Short mmCIF file of C-alpha atoms in Angstrom, two decimals:
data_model
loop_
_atom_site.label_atom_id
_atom_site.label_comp_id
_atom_site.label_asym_id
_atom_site.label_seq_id
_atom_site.Cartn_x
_atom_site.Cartn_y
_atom_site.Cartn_z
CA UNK M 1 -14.23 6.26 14.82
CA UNK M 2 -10.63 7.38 15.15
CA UNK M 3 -9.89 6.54 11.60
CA UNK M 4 -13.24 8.73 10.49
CA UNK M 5 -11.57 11.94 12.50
CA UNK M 6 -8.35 10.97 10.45
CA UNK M 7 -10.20 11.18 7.08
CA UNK M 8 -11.76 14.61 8.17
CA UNK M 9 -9.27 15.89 9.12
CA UNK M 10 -7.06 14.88 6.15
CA UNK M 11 -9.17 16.44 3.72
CA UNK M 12 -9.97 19.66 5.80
CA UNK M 13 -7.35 22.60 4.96
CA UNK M 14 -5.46 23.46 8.00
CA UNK M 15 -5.83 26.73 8.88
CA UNK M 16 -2.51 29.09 9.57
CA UNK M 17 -2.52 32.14 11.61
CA UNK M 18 0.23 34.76 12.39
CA UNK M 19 2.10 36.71 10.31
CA UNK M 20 1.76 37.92 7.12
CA UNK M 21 -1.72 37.73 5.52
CA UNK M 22 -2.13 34.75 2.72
CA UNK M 23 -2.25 37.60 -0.49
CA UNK M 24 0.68 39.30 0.94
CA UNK M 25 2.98 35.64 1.39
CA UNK M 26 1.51 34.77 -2.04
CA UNK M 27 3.16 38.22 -3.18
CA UNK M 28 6.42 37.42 -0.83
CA UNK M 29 9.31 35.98 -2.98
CA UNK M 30 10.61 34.09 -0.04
CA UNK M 31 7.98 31.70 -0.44
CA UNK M 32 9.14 28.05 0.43
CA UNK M 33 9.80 26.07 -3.00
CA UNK M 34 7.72 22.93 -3.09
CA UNK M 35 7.93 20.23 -5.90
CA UNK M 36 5.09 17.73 -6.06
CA UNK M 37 6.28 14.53 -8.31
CA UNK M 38 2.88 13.87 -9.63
CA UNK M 39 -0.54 15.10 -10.46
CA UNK M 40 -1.75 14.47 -7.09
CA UNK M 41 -5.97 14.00 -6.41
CA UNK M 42 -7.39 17.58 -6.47
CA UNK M 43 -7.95 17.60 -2.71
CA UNK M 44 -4.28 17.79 -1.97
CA UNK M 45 -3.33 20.51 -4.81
CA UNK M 46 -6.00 22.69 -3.51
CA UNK M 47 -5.11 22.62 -0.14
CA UNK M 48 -1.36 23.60 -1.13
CA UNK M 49 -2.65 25.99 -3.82
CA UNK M 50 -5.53 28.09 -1.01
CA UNK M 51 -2.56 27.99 1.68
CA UNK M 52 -1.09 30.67 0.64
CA UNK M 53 2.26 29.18 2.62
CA UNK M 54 4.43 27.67 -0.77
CA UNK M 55 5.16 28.25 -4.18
CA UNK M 56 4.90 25.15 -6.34
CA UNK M 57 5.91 23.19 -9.39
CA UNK M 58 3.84 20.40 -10.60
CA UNK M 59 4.69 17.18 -12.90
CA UNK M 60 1.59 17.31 -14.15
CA UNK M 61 0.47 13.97 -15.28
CA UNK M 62 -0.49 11.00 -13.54
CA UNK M 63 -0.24 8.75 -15.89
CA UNK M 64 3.63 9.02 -16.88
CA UNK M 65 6.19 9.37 -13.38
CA UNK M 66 8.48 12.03 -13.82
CA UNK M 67 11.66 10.90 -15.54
CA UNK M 68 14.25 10.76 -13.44
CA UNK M 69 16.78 13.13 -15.08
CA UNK M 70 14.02 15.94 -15.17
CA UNK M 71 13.12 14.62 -11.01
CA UNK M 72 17.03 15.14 -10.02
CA UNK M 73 16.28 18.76 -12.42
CA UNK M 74 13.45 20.14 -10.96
CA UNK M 75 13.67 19.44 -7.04
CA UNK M 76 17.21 21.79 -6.76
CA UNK M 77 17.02 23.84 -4.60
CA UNK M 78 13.44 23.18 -3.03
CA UNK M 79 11.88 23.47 0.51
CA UNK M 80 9.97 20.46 0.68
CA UNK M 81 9.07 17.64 -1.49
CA UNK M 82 5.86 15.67 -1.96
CA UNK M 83 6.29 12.55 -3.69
CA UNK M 84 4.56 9.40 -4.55
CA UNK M 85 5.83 5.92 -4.01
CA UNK M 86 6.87 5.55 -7.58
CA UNK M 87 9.87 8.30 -7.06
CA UNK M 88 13.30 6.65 -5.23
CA UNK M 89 14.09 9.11 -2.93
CA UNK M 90 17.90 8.10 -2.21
CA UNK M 91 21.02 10.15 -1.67
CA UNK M 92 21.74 10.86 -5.51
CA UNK M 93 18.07 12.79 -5.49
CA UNK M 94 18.66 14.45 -1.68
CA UNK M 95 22.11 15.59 -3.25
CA UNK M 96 20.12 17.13 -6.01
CA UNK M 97 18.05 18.94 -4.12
CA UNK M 98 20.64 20.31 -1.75
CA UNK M 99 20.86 21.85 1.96
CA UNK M 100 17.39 23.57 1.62
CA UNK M 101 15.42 20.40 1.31
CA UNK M 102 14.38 20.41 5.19
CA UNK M 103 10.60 18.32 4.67
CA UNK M 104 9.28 15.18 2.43
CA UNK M 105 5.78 14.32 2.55
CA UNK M 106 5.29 11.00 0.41
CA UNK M 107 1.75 10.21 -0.34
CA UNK M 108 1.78 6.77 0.96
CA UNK M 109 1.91 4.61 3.41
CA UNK M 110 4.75 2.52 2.72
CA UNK M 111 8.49 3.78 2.53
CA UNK M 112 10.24 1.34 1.50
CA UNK M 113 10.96 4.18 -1.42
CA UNK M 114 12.45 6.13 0.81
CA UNK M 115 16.02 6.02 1.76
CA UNK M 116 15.79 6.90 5.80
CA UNK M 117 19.26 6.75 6.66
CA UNK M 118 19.84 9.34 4.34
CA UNK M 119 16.95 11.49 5.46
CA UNK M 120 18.01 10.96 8.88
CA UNK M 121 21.71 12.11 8.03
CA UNK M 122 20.29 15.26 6.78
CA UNK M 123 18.23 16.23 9.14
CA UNK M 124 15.05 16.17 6.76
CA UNK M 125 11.69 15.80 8.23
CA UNK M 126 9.19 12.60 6.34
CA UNK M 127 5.20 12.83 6.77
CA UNK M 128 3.31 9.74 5.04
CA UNK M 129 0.18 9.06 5.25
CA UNK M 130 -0.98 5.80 6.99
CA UNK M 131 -4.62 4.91 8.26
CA UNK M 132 -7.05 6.94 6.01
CA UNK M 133 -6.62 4.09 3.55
CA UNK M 134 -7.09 1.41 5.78
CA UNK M 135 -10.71 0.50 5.01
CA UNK M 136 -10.01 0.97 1.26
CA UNK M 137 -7.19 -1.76 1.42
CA UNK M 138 -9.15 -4.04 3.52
CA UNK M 139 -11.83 -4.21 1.31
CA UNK M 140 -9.72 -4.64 -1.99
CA UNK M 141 -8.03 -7.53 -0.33
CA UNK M 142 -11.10 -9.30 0.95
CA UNK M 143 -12.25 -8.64 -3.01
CA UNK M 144 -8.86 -10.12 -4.09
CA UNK M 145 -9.41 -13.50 -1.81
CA UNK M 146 -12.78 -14.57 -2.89
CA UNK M 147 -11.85 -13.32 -6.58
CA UNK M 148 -9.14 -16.26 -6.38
CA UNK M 149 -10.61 -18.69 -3.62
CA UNK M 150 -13.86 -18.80 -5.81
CA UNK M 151 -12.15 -18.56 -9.14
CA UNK M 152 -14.18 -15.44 -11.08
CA UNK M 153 -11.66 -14.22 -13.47
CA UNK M 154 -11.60 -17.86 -14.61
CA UNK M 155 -15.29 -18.33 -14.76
CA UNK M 156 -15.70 -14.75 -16.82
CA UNK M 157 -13.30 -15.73 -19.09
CA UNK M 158 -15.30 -18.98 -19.91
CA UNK M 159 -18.76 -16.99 -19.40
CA UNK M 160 -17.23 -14.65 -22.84
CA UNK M 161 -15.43 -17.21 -24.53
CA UNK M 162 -17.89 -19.86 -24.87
CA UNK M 163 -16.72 -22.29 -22.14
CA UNK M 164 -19.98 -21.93 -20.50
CA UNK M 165 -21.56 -25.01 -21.66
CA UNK M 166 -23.85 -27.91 -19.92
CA UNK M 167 -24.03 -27.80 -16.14
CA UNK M 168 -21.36 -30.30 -14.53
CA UNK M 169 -20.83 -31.11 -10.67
CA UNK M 170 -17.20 -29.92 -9.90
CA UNK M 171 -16.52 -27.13 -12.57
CA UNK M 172 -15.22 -23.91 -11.11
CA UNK M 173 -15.25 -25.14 -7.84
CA UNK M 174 -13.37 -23.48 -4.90
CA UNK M 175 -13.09 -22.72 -1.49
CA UNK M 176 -15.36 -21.64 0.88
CA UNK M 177 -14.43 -18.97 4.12
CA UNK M 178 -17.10 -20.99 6.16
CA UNK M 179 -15.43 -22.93 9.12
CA UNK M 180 -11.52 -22.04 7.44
CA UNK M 181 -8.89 -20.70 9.51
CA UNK M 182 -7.69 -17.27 8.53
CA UNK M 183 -3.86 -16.30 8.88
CA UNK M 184 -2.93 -12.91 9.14
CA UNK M 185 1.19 -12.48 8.82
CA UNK M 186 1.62 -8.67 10.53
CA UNK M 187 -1.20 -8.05 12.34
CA UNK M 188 -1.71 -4.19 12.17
CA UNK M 189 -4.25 -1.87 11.68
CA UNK M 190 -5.32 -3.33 7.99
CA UNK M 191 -4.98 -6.89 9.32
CA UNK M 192 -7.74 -6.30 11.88
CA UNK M 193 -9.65 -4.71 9.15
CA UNK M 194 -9.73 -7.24 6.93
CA UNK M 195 -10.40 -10.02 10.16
CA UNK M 196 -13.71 -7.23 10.99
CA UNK M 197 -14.51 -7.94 6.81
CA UNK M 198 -14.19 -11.79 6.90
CA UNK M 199 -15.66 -12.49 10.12
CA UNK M 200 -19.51 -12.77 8.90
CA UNK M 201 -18.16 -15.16 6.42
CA UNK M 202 -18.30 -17.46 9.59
CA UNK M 203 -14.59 -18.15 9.52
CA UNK M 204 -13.84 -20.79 12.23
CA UNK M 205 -10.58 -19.03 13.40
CA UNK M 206 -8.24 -16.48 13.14
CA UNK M 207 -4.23 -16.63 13.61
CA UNK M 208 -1.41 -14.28 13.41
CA UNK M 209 2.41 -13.90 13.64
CA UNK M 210 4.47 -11.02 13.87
CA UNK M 211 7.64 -9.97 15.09
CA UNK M 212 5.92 -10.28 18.87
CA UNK M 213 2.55 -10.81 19.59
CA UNK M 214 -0.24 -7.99 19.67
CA UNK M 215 -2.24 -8.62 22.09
CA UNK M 216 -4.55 -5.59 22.17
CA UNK M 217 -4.80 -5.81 18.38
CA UNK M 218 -5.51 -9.32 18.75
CA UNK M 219 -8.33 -9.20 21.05
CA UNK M 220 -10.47 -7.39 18.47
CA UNK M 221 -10.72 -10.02 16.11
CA UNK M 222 -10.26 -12.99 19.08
CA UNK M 223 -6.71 -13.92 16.79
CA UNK M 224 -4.66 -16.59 18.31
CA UNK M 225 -0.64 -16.00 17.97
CA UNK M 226 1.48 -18.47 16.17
CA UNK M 227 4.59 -18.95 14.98
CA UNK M 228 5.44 -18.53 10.75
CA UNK M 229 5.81 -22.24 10.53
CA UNK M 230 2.13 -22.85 11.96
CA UNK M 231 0.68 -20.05 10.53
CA UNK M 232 1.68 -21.88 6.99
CA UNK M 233 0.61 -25.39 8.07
CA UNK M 234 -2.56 -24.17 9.90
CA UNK M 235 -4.30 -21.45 7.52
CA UNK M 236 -6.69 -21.72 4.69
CA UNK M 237 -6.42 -18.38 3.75
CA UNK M 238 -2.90 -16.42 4.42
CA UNK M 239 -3.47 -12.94 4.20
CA UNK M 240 0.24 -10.96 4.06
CA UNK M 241 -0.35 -7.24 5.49
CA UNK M 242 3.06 -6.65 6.88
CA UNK M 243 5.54 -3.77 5.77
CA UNK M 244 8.99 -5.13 3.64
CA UNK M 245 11.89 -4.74 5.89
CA UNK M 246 14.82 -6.61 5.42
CA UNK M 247 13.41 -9.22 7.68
CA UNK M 248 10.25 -9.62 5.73
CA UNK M 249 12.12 -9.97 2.26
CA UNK M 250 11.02 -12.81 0.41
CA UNK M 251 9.45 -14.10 3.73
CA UNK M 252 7.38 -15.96 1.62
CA UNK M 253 8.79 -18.53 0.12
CA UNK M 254 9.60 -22.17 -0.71
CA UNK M 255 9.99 -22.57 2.32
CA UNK M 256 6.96 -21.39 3.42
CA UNK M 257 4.92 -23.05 0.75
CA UNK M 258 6.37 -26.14 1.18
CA UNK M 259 4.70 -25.91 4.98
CA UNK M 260 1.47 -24.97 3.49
CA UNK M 261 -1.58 -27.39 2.58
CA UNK M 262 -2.05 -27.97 -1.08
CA UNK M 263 -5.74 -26.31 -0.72
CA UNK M 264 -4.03 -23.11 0.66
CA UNK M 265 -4.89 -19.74 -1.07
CA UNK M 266 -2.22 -17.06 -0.06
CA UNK M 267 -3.14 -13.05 -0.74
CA UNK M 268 -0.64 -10.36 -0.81
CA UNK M 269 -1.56 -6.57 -0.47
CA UNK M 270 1.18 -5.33 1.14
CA UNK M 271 4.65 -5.05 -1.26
CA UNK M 272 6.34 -7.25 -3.72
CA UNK M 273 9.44 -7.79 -2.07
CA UNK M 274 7.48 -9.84 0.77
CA UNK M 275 7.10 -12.92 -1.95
CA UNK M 276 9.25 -14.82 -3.62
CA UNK M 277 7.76 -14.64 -6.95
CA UNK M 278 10.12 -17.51 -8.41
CA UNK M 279 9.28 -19.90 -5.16
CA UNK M 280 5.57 -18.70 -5.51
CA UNK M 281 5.22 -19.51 -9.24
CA UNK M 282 6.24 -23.25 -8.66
CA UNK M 283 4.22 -23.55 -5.62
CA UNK M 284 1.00 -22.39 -7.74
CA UNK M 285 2.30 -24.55 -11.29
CA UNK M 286 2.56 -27.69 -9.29
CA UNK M 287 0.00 -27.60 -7.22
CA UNK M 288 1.79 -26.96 -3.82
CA UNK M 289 -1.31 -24.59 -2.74
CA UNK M 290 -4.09 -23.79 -4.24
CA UNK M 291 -3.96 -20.05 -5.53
CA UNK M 292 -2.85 -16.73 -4.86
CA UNK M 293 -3.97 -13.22 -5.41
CA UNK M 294 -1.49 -10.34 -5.92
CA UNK M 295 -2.22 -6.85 -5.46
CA UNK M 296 1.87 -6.07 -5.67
CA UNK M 297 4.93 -7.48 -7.52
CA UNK M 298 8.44 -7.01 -8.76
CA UNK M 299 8.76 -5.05 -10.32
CA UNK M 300 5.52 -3.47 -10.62
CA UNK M 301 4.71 -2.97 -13.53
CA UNK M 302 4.87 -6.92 -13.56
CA UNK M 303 6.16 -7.77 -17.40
CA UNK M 304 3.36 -9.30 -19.08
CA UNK M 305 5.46 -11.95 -20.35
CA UNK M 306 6.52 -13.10 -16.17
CA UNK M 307 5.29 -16.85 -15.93
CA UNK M 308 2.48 -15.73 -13.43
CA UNK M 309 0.66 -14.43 -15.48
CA UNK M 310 0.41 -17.27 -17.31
CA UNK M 311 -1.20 -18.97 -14.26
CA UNK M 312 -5.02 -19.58 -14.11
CA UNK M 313 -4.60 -19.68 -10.06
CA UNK M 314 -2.75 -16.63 -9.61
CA UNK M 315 -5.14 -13.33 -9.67
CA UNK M 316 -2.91 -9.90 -10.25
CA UNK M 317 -4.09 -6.60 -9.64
CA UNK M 318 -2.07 -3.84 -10.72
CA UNK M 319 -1.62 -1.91 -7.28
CA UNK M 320 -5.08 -0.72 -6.70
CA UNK M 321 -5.64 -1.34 -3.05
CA UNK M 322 -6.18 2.24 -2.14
CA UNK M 323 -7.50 2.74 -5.31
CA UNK M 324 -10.95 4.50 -4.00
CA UNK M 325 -11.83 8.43 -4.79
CA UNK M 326 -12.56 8.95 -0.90
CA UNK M 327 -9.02 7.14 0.25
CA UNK M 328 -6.85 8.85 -2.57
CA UNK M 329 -8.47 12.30 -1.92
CA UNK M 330 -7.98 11.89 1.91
CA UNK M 331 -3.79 10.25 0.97
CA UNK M 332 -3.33 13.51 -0.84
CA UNK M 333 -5.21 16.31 1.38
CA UNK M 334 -2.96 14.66 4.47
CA UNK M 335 0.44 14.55 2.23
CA UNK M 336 -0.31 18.05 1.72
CA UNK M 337 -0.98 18.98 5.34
CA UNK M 338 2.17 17.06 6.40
CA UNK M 339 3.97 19.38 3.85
CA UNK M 340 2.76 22.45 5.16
CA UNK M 341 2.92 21.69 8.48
CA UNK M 342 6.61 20.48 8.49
CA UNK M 343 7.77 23.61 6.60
CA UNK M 344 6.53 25.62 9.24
CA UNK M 345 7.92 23.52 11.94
CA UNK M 346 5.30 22.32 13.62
CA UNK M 347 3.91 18.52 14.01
CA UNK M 348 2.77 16.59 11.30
CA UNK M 349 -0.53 15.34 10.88
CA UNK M 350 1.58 11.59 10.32
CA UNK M 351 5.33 12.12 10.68
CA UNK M 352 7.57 9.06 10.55
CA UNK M 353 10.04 9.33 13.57
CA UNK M 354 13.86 8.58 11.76
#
């Protein structure tokens, strides 16, 4: 229920009052100067466009980013800046911009693009945009699991290509949720989404680690804390929703695999950096566990020459757990709140506390 009000209330235009009328600010050269980094989804651009509170340039496209010697160009001098998570936002751009950058709303819920200490040091105010995509990403990653546990890409490929020939007892097989034990490393709001998702699946048992246990998460989805090395040994399915902090760099890795059984599939939907793509790709080519199913890499675009891909047991997605109209719509309408709200110095919608 709580994430539903979110949603709404994303997408619904905040409504200012006091001072000037909207056609008269519109009319007012002291307008704040906003730069947005990307054609954002139209819910977002017409929220900033009816406010009446900014002026605003647009890269429009969102197909291409914004190179980064027209980026470091256009934000000088600007209020506030609304960015994806495709833009660095480090102290060469924040020098760029200059003293009057005072908000940044990134339309995201990671920030590991971000470069906080520098925000901090400047006194510059960050909004992002965490929970409205929560159901989205739970669902792509419980799509993501049984695309790999139960091998479709593989089988579609054969289905087109003629593969598809007489019946035969153990072809395509894979693994069932039914009576597996389900790991969950970072147990946060989209870990106990995607425990809700799995649970009619009759999974026998869920675990977790994080950097303490979670108690009150926990007892929604009856998850058991462990530590990282029995999370590995003891899960059939290793779901990785945690955020990539240097402590969570390359987390999973040979180490990790080499704790894991050899009928292990491991999913990642949270960043790149988490995995060890190196460690990963032996674990998968040798048959050290069983699959894996990537919604992120490094670097992302993933090269379509990197080994992985050359992996029938490894399932990549090209970043497209949020990928829903409602979730992106709500993402941009509450990155455009933040931005609004921040400029005028009030609370965000989502701030992150530096």
């Amino acid at each position: 229920m709580a994430l539903h009000r979110l949603q709404r209330l994303a997408v619904a235009p905040l409504s200012f009052t006091g001072g000037a009328t909207s056609q008269v600010l519109r009319e007012m050269s002291t307008l704040p100067r906003v730069y947005v980094t990307r054609q954002i989804p139209p819910e977002g651009l017409r929220i900033l466009r009816d406010s009446g509170q900014v002026q605003f340039e647009l890269w429009d496209s969102d197909d291409v980013p914004v190179p980064r010697n027209e980026l470091l160009q256009n934000v000088k001098g600007v209020d506030g800046l609304l960015c994806v998570l495709t833009e660095k936002i480090d102290a060469e751009l924040l020098d760029a911009a200059g003293p009057n950058l005072k908000v940044l709303s990134t339309m995201s819920v990671g920030f590991d693009h971000l470069s906080l200490e520098e925000l901090k040091k400047r006194g510059i105010r960050v909004g992002y945009t965490p929970e409205v995509l929560t159901d989205a990403v739970a669902e792509l990653t419980v799509a993501l699991l049984l695309a790999t546990s139960r091998r479709l890409i593989e089988a579609t490929h054969e289905a087109k290509t003629g593969g598809w020939g007489t019946w035969r007892t153990l072809w395509l097989c894979g693994y069932e949720l039914a009576n597996s034990t389900v790991g969950i490393l970072g147990l946060g709001r989209i870990g106990v989404a995607i425990a809700e998702r799995l649970a009619p699946f009759k999974v026998k048992k869920f675990i977790y680690t994080d950097v303490a246990p979670r108690p009150e998460l926990a007892k929604v989805i009856n998850a058991e804390y462990v530590s990282l090395d029995e999370l590995a040994k003891q899960s059939d399915f290793l779901s990785v929703c945690c955020a990539l902090t240097p402590d969570t760099k390359e987390i999973c890795n040979k180490d990790l695999f080499a704790k894991m059984k050899n009928t292990s599939i491991i999913i990642n939907t949270s960043r790149g950096g988490v995995v060890n793509q190196e460690d990963l790709y032996e674990a998968l080519s040798t048959g050290q566990i069983a699959g894996a199913g990537l919604d992120v890499t490094v670097p992302e675009p993933l090269p379509t020459s990197h080994p992985l891909f050359t992996l029938k047991n490894c399932v990549i997605l090209p970043h497209i757990a949020s990928a829903s109209y409602s979730t992106r719509n709500a993402m941009s309408a509450l990155a455009a709140n933040n931005l609004l709200l921040g400029l005028r110095g009030q609370p965000m919608i989502k701030e992150l506390k530096l």
